[in-house]
Short mmCIF file of C-alpha atoms and ligand atoms in Angstrom, two decimals:
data_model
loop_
_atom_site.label_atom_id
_atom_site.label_comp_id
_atom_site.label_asym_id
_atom_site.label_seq_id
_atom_site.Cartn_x
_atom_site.Cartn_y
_atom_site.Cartn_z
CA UNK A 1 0.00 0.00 0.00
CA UNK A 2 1.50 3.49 -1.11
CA UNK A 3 0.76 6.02 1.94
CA UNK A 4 0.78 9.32 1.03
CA UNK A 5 2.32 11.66 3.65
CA UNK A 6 1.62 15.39 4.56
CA UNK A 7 3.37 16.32 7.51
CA UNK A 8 3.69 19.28 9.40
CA UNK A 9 7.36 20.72 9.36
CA UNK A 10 9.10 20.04 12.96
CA UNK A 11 8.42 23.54 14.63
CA UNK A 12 4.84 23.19 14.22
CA UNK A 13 4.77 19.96 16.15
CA UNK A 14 3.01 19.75 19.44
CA UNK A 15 4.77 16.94 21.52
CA UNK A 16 6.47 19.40 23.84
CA UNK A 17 2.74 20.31 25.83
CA UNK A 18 3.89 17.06 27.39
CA UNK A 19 6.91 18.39 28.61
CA UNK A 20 6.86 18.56 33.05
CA UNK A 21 3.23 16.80 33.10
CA UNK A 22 3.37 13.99 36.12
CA UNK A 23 -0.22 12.61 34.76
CA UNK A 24 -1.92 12.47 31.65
CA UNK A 25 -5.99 12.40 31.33
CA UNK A 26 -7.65 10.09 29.41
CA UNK A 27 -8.32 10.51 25.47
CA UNK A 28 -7.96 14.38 25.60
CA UNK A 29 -4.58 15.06 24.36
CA UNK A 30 -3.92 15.05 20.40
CA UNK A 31 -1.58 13.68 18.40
CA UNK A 32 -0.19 16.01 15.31
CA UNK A 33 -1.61 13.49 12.75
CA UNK A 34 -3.99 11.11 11.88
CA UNK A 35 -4.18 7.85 9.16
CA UNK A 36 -7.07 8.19 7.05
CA UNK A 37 -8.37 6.50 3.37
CA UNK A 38 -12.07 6.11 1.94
CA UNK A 39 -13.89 3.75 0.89
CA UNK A 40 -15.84 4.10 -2.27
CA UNK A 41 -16.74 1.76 -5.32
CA UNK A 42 -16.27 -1.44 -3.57
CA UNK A 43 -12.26 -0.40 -2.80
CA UNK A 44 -9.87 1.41 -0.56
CA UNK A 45 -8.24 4.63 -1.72
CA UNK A 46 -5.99 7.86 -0.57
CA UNK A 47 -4.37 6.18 2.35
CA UNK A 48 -2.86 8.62 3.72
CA UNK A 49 -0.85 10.65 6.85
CA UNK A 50 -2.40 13.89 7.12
CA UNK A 51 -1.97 16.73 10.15
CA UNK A 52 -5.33 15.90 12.93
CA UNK A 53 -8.09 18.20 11.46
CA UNK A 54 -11.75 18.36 10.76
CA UNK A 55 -13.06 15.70 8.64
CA UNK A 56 -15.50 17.18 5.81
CA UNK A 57 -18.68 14.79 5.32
CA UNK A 58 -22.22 15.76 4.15
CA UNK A 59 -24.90 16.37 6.62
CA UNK A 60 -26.83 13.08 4.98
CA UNK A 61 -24.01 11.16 6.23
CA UNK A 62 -25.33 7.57 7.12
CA UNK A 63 -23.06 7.56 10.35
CA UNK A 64 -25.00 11.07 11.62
CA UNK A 65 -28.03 9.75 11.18
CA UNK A 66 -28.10 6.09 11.61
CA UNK A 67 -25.58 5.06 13.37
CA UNK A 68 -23.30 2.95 11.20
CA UNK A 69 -19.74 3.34 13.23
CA UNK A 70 -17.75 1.33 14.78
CA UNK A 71 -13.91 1.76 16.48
CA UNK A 72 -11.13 -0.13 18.24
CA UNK A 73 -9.04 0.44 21.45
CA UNK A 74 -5.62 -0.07 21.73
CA UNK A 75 -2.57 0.66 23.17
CA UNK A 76 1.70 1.21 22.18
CA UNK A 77 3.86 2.11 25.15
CA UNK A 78 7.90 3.38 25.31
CA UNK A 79 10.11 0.49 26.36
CA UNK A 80 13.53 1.82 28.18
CA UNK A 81 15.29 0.72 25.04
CA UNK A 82 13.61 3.75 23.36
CA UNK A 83 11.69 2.13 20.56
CA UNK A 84 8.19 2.10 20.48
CA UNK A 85 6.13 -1.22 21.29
CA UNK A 86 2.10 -1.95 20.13
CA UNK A 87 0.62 -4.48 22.15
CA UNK A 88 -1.69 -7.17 20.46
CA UNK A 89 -3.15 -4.63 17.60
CA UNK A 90 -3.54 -7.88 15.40
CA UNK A 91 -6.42 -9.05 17.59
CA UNK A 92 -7.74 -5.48 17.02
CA UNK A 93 -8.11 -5.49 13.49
CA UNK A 94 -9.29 -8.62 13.61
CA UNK A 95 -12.43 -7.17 15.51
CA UNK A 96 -12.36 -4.37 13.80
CA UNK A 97 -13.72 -6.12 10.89
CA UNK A 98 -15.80 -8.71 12.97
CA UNK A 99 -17.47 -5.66 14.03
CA UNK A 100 -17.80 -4.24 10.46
CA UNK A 101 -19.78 -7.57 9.37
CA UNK A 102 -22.17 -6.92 12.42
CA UNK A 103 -22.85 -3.40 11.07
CA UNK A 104 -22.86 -4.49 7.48
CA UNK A 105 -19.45 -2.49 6.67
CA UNK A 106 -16.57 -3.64 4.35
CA UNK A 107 -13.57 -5.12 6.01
CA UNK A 108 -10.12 -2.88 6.26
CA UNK A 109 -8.19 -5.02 5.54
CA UNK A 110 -6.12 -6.01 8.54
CA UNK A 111 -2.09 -5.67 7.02
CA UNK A 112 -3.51 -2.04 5.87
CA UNK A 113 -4.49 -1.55 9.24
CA UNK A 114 -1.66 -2.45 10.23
CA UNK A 115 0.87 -0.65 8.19
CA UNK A 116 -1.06 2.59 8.05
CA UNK A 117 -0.77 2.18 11.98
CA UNK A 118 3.33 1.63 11.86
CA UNK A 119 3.68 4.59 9.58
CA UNK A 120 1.70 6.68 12.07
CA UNK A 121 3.68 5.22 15.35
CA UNK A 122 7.05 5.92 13.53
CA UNK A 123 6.00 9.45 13.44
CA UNK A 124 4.64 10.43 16.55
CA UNK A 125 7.05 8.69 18.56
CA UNK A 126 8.26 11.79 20.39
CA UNK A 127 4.38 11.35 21.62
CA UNK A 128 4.85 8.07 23.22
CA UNK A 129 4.55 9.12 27.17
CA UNK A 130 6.75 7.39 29.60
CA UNK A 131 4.70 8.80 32.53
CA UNK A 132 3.34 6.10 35.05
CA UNK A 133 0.08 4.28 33.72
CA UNK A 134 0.17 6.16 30.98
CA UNK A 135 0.41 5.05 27.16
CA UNK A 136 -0.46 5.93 23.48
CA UNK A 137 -3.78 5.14 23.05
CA UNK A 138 -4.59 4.28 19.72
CA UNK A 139 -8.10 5.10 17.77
CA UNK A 140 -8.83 3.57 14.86
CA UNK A 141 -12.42 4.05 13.46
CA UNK A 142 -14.43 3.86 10.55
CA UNK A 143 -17.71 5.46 9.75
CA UNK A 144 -20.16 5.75 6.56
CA UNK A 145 -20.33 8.76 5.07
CA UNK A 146 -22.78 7.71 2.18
CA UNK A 147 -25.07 11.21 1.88
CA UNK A 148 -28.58 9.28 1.57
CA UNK A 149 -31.09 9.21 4.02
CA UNK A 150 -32.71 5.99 3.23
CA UNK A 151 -31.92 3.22 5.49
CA UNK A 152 -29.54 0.68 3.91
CA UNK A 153 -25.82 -0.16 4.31
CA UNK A 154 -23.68 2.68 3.10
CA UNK A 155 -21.56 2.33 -0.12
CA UNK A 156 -19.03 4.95 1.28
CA UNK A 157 -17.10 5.03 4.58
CA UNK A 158 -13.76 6.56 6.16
CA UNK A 159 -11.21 4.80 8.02
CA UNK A 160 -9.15 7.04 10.92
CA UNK A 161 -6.45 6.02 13.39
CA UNK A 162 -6.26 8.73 15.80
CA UNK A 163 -3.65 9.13 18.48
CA UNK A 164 -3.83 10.17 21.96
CA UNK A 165 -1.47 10.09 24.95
CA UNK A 166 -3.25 8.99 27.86
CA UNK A 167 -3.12 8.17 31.56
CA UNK A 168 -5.85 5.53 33.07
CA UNK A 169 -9.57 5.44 32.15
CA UNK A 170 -10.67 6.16 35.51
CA UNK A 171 -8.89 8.68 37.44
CA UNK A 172 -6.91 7.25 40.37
CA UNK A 173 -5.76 4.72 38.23
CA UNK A 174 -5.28 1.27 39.51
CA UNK A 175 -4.76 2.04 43.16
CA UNK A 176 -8.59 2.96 43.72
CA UNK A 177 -11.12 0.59 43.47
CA UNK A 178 -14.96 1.82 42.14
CA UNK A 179 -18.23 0.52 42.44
CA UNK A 180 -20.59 -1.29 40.36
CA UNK A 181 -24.19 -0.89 40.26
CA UNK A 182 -26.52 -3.80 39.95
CA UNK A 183 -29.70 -2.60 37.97
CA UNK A 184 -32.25 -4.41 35.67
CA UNK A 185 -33.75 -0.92 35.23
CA UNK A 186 -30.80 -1.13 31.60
CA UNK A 187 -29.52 -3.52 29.55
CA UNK A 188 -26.54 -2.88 27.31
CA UNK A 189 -27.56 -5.54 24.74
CA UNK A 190 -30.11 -8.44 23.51
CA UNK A 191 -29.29 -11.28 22.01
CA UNK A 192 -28.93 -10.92 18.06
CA UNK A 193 -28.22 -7.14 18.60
CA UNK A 194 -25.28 -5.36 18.14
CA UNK A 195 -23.29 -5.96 21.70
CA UNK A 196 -20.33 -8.51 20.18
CA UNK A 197 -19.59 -5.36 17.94
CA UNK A 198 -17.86 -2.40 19.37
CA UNK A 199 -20.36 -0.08 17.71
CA UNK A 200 -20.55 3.90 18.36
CA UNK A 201 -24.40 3.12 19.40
CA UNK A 202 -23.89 0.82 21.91
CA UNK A 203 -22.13 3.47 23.86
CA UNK A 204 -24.28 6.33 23.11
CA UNK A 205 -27.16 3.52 24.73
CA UNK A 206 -25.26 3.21 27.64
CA UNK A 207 -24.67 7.19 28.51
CA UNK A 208 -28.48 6.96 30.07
CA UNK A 209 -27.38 4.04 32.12
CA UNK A 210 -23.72 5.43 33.58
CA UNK A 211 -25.49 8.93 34.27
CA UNK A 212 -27.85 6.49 36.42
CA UNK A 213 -25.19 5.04 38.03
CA UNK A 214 -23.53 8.45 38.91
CA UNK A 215 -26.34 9.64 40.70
CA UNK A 216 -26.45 6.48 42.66
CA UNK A 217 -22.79 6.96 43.22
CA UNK A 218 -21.14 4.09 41.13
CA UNK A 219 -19.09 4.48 38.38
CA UNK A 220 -20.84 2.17 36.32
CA UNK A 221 -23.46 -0.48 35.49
CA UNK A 222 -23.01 -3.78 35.74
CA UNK A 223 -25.21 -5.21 32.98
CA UNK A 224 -27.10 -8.06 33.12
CA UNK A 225 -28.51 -9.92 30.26
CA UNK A 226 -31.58 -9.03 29.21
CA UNK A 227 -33.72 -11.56 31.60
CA UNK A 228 -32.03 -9.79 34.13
CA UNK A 229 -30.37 -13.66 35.49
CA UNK A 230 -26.75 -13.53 34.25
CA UNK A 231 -24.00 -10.88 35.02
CA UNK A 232 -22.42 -9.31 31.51
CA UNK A 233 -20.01 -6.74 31.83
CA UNK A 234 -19.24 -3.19 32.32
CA UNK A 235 -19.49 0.20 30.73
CA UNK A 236 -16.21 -0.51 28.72
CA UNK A 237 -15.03 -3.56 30.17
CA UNK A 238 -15.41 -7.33 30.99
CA UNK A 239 -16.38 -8.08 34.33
CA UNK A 240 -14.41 -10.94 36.36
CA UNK A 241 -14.58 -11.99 40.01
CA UNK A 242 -11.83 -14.12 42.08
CA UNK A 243 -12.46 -16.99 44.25
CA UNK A 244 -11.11 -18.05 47.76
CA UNK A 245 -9.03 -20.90 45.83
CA UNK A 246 -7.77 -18.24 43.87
CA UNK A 247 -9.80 -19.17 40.24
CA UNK A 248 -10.80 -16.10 37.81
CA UNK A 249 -13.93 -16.25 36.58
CA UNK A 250 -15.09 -14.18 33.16
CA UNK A 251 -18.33 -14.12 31.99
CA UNK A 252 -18.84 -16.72 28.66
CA UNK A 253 -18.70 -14.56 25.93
CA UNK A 254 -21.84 -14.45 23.77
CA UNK A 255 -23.41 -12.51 21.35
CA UNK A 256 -24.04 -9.34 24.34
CA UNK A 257 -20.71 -9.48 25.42
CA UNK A 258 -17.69 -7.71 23.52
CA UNK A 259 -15.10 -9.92 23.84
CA UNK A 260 -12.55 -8.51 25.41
CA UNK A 261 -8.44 -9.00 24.19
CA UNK A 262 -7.84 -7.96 27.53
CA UNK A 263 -9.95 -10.86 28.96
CA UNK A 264 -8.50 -13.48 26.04
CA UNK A 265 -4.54 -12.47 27.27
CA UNK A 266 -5.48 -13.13 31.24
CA UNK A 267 -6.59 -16.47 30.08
CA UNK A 268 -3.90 -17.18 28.26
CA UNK A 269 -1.84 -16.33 31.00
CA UNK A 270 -3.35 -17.57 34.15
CA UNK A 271 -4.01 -21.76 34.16
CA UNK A 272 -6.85 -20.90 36.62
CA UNK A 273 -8.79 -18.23 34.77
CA UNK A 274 -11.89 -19.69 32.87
CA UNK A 275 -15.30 -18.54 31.01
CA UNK A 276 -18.60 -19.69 33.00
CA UNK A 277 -22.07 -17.93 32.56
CA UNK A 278 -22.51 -16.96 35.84
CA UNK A 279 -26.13 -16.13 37.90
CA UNK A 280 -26.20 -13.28 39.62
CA UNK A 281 -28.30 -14.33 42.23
CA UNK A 282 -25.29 -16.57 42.91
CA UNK A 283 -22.84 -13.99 42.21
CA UNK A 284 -24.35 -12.22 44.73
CA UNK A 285 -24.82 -15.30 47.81
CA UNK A 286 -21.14 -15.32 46.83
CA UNK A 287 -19.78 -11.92 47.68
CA UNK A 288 -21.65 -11.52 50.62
CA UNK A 289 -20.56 -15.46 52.09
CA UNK A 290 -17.35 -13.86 51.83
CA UNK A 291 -16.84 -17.12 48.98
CA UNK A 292 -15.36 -14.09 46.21
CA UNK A 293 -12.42 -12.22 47.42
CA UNK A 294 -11.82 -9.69 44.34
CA UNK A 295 -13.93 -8.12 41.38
CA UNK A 296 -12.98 -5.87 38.95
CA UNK A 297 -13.15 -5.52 35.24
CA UNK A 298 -10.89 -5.44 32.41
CA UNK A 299 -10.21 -3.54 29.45
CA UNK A 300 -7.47 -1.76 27.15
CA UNK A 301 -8.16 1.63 28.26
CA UNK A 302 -9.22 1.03 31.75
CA UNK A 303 -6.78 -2.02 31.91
CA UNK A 304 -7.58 -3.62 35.58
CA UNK A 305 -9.56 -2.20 37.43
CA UNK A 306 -10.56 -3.56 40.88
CA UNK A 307 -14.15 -3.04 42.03
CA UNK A 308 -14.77 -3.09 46.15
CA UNK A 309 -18.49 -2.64 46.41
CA UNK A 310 -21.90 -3.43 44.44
CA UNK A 311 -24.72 -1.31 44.99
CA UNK A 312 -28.39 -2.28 44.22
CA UNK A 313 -31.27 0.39 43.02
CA UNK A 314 -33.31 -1.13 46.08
CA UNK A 315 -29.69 0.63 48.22
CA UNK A 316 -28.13 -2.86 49.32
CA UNK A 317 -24.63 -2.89 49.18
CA UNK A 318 -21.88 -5.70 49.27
CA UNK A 319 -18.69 -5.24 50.45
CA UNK A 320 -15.77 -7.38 48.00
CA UNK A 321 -13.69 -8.94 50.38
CA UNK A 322 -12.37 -6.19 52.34
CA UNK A 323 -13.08 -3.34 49.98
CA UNK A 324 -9.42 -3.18 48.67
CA UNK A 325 -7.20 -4.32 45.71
CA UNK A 326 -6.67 -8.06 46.26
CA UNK A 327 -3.34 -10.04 45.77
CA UNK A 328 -4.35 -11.46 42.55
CA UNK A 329 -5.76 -8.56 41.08
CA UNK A 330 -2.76 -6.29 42.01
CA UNK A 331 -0.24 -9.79 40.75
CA UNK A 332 -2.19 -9.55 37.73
CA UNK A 333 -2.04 -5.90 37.19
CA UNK A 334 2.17 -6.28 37.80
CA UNK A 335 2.45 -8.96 34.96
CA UNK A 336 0.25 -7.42 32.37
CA UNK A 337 1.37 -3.98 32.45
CA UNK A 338 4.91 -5.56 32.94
CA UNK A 339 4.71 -7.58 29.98
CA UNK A 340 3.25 -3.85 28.02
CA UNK A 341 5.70 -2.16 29.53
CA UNK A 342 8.77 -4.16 28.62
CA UNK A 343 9.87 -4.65 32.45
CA UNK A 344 9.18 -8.28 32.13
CA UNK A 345 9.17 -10.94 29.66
CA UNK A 346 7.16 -10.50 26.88
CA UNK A 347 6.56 -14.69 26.43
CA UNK A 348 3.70 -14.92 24.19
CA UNK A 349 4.65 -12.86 21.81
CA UNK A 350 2.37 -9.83 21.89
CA UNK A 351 4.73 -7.00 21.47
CA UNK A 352 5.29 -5.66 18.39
CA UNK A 353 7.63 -3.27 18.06
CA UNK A 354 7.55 -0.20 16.06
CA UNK A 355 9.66 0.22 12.32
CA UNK A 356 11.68 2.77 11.90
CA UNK A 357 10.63 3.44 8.57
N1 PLP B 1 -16.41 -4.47 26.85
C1 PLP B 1 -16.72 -3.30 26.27
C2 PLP B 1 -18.16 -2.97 26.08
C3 PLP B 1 -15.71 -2.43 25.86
O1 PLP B 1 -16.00 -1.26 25.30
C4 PLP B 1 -14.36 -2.78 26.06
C5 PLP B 1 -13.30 -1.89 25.63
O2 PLP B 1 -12.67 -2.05 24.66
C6 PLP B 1 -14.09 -4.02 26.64
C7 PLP B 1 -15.13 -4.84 27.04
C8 PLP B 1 -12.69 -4.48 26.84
O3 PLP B 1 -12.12 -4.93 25.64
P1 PLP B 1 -10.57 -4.86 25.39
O4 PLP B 1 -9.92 -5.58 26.51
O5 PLP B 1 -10.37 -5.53 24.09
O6 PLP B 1 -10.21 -3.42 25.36
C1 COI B 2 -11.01 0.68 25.38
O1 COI B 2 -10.92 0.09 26.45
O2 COI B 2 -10.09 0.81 24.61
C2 COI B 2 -12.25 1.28 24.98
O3 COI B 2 -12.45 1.40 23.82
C3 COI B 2 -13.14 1.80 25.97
C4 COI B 2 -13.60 3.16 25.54
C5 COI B 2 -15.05 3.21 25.39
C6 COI B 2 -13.00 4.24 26.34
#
């Protein structure tokens, strides 16, 4: 694939508002450019690097309208050799495009996802933070921009990879647990919807359901399937729970659960992590029998994040083990953001390290 680059001479580059910062927020800064190429005529053209700016799309746009958008999360972190490292961004293009047959979009392919991501990395390394818990977090999206207001799959679309440098997804970071809130007043998904994808609806659907949980003082749902019996996941993460032998337990993944590459690396990595569908009312005998020792949920931008308390809309609460991060969460935490980091072993292979092109 020939990538076309535009680039902004050196002085105009922004890295430098990093400069003295001892924490980064989440998905505010901006990168100084973005990959981009269209979709048109059943083919990909005018890949391209091109300074961050305003995209220009026509009001009719099917993605304004109806919806059709999807996007990926990922992550590429500074090792103390220097170079730049993406972690797993395979497995993301993979669902980038299992999410584009749920919304009825054409594939990117993945090596053009891939390369057009390289190229961008190998430009805006001087963007890679080195700051604690904090990484490049990497955007890539794609939306139809078809200018019809009939409701059909679009024949045109964009693909963007944005950049941003980031610290953790909820403030505090790892060392602050949060707390879930058991509701059936929402649901995230049904089954044969749209909640395997990681579709731009599904998380304007769940906005009414986290403001909810704010004013009942969580930080998010925890959905339950849509007979209100099993436990699902989070806002933007799986949901797991440890047990006094010391076994992780993630919800099966189905057609309302995304499936998380967070969740498929901890079972890769732990022999006692598994899948089960799991009953809340059970969940529930089992935090308060003192039988689960640690919650939390997982996810690229929120990575681990330990819960200590469910709330109910009817005001019961249950304490997780003592309220704070557990030894196998916090173990956990070490080795994955270890292995990301560089500072241990990387053993399965899930680094991939940036070209200098
Ligand atoms: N579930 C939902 C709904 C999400 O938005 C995310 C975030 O990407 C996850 C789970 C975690 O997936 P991953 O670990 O691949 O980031
Ligand atoms: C991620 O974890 O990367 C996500 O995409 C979650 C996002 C909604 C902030």
């Amino acid at each position: 694939m020939e990538i076309s680059l535009k680039l902004l001479p050196e002085s105009e580059r922004r890295h430098a508002v990093m400069d003295g910062m001892d924490s980064l927020p989440f998905g505010q800064l901006r990168c100084d450019h973005m990959f981009v190429m269209e979709y048109e005529k059943g083919q990909w053209i005018n890949p391209r690097i091109e300074p961050y700016a305003n995209f220009s799309i026509p009001p009719g746009a099917i993605a304004l309208h109806y919806g059709q958008a999807i996007f990926e999360g990922a992550k590429a972190f500074r090792h103390a050799d220097g170079e730049i490292y993406t972690f797993r961004f395979n497995k993301n293009a993979e669902r980038l495009n299992r999410s584009a047959d749920i919304l009825c979009m054409p594939h990117v392919p993945e090596d053009m996802q891939m390369e057009g991501l390289m190229r961008l990395l190998d430009i805006e390394r001087k963007w890679c933070p080195t700051i604690p818990e904090s990484s490049l977090y990497i955007r890539p999206f794609l939306f139809a921009t078809e200018d019809t207001l009939g409701v059909k799959p679009s024949g045109k679309h964009i693909f963007c990879i944005m950049l941003s440098p980031s610290g953790p997804y909820y403030a505090g970071g790892f060392n602050k647990t949060v707390t879930l809130l058991i509701t059936e007043q929402f649901h995230r998904a049904t089954p044969g919807g749209t909640g395997a994808a990681k579709a731009a609806g599904n998380y304007a659907a769940s906005l009414r359901a986290q403001e909810f949980a704010h004013s009942k003082g969580a930080a998010q749902v925890l959905y339950l399937d849509a007979t209100n019996t099993y436990l699902e996941e989070v806002g933007a993460m799986n949901h797991f729970h440890v047990l006094r032998d010391g076994s992780l337990i993630i919800p099966e993944f189905t057609d309302t659960i995304l499936q998380s590459i967070t969740s498929e690396s901890v079972l890769e990595m732990l022999p006692n992590a598994r899948q089960e569908r799991i009953k809340l009312t059970d969940f529930v005998a089992m935090v308060q029998s003192g039988e689960i020792v640690e919650a939390g949920g997982f996810g690229t931008a929120a990575v681990i994040t330990p819960v200590g308390r469910y709330i109910t809309d009817a005001g019961e609460s249950y304490e997780v083990g003592d309220g704070s991060i557990g030894p196998v969460t916090r173990a956990l935490y070490e080795r994955y953001t270890g292995i990301q980091k560089g500072t241990l072993p990387d053993t399965h292979g899930w680094l991939q390290k940036v070209p200098h092109f």
